[in-house]
CSV table of C-alpha atoms in Angstrom, one decimal:
chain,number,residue,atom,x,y,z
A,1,UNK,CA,-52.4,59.7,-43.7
A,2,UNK,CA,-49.3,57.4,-42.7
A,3,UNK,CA,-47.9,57.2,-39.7
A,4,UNK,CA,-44.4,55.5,-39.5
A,5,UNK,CA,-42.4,54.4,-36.4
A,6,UNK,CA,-38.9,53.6,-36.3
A,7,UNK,CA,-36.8,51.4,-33.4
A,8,UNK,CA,-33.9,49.0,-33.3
A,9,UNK,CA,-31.6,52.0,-32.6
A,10,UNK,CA,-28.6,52.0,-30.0
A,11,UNK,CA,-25.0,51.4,-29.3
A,12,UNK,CA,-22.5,49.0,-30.8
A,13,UNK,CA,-18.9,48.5,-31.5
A,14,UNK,CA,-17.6,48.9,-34.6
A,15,UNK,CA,-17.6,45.8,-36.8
A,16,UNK,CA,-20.8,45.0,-35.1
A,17,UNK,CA,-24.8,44.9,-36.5
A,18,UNK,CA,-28.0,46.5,-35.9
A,19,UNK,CA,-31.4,46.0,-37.8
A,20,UNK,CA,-34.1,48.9,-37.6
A,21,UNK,CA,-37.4,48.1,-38.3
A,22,UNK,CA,-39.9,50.6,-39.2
A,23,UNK,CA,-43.2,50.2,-38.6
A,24,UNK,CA,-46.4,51.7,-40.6
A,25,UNK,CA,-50.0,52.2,-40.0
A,26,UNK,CA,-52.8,54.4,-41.5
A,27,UNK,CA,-53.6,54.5,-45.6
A,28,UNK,CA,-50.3,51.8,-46.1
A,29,UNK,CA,-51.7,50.6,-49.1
A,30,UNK,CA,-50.6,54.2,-50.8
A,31,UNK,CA,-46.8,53.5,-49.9
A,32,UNK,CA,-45.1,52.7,-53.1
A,33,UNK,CA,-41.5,53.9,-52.3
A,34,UNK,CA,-40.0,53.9,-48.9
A,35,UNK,CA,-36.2,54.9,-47.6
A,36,UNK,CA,-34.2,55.1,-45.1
A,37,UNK,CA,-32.0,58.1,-44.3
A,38,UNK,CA,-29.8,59.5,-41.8
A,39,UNK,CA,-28.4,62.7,-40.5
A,40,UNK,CA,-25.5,63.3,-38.0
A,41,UNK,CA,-24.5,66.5,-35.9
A,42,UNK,CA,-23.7,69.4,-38.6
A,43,UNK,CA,-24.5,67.3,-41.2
A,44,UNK,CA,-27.1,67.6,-44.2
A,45,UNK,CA,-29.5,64.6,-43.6
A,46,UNK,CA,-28.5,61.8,-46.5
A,47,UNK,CA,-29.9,59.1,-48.3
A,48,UNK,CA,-29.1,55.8,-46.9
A,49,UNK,CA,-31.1,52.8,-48.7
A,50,UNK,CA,-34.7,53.2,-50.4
A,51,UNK,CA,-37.2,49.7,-52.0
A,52,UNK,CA,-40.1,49.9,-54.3
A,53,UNK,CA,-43.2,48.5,-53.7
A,54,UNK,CA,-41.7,45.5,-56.2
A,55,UNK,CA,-38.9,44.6,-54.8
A,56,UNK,CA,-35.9,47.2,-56.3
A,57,UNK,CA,-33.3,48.2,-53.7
A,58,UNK,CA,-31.1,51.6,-53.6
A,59,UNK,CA,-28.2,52.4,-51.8
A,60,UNK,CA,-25.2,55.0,-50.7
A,61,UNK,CA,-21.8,54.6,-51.9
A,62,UNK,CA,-20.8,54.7,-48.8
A,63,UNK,CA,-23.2,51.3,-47.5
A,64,UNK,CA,-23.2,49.4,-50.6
A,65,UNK,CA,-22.3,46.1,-49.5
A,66,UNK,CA,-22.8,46.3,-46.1
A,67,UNK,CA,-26.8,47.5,-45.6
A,68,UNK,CA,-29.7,45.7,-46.6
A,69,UNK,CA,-33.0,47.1,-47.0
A,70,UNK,CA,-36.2,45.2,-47.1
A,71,UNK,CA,-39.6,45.3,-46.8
A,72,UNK,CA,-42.6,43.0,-45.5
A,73,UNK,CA,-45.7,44.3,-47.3
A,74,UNK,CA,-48.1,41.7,-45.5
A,75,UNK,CA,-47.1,43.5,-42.3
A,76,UNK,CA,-46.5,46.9,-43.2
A,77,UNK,CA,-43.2,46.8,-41.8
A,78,UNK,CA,-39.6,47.8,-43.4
A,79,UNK,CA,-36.1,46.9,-42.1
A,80,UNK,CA,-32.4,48.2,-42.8
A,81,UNK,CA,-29.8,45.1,-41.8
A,82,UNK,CA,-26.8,47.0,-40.8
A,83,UNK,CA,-23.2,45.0,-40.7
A,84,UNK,CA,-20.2,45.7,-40.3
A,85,UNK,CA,-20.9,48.8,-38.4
A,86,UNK,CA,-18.7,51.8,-38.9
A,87,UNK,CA,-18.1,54.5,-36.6
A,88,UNK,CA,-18.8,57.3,-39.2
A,89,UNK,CA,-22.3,55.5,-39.5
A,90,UNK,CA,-23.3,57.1,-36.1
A,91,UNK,CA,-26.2,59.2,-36.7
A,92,UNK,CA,-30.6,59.3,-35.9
A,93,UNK,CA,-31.6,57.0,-39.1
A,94,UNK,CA,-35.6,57.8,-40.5
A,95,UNK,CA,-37.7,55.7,-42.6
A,96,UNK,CA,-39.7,57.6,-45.1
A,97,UNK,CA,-42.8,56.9,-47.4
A,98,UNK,CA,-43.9,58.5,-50.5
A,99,UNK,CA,-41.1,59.8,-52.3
A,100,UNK,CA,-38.4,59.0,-55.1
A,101,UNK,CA,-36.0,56.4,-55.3
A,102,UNK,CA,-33.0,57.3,-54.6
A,103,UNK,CA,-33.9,60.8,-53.1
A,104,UNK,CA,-34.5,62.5,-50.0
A,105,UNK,CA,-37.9,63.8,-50.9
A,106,UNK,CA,-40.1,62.2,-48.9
A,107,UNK,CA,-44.3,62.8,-47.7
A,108,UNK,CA,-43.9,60.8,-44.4
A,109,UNK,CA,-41.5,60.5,-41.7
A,110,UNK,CA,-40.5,58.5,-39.0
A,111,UNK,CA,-39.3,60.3,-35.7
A,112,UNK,CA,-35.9,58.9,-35.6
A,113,UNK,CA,-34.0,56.1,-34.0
A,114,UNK,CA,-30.3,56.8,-33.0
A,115,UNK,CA,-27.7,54.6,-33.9
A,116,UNK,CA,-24.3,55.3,-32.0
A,117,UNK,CA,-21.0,53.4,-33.4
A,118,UNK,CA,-17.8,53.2,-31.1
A,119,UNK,CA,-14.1,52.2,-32.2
C-alpha cells in the first residue's frame, strides 16, 4: 500500500511559478515510476511530467521547457517546478505511483492540488 499526498497548489499570475511537492508513505520502496498529471473542467485528465526510479524525465508538448519534475528518493518525496505559468495550465494536478512512463495508467493516486492561473 502507498499512500501519496500532494500540496503546493494555489493562485498565480501568469508568467509566474509554483512547485508541488508530493509526498509518499507506506511500501515506497515498490515505487519505480511516478507522474504527475492534471485535469481541468470538461477535460479528459492528461499526462503532465512522469521520472523513473533512475533518474529519466517525461513530459507534455505542451510543458516541455517550462516544467521540471524531480524526485528525492531519500525522502520519498516528488516535485513538479512549474515556470512560466500559463493560464491554460489551470487545473487539480495528481501525483501518481506505479504505472508507465509516459502514460496515465497509474496504481496510486494523490487527492489533488489545484493550481489556478490568471492573465
Amino acid at each position: 500500500q502507498v499512500q501519496l499526498v500532494e500540496s503546493g497548489g494555489g493562485w498565480v499570475q501568469a508568467g509566474g511559478s509554483l512547485r508541488l511537492s508530493c509526498a509518499a508513505s507506506g511500501r515506497t520502496f515498490n515505487i519505480r515510476n511516478m507522474g504527475w498529471l492534471r485535469q481541468a473542467p470538461g477535460k479528459e485528465r492528461e499526462f503532465v511530467a512522469g521520472i523513473s526510479w533512475t533518474g529519466g524525465t517525461y513530459y507534455s508538448d505542451s510543458v516541455k521547457g517550462r516544467f521540471t519534475i524531480s524526485r528525492d528518493n531519500a525522502l520519498n518525496t516528488g516535485y513538479l517546478q512549474m515556470n512560466s505559468l500559463k493560464p491554460e495550465d489551470t487545473a487539480v494536478y495528481f501525483c501518481a505511483a506505479g504505472g508507465t512512463l509516459p502514460g496515465t495508467d497509474y496504481r496510486y493516486w494523490g487527492q489533488g492540488t489545484q493550481v489556478s492561473v490568471s492573465s
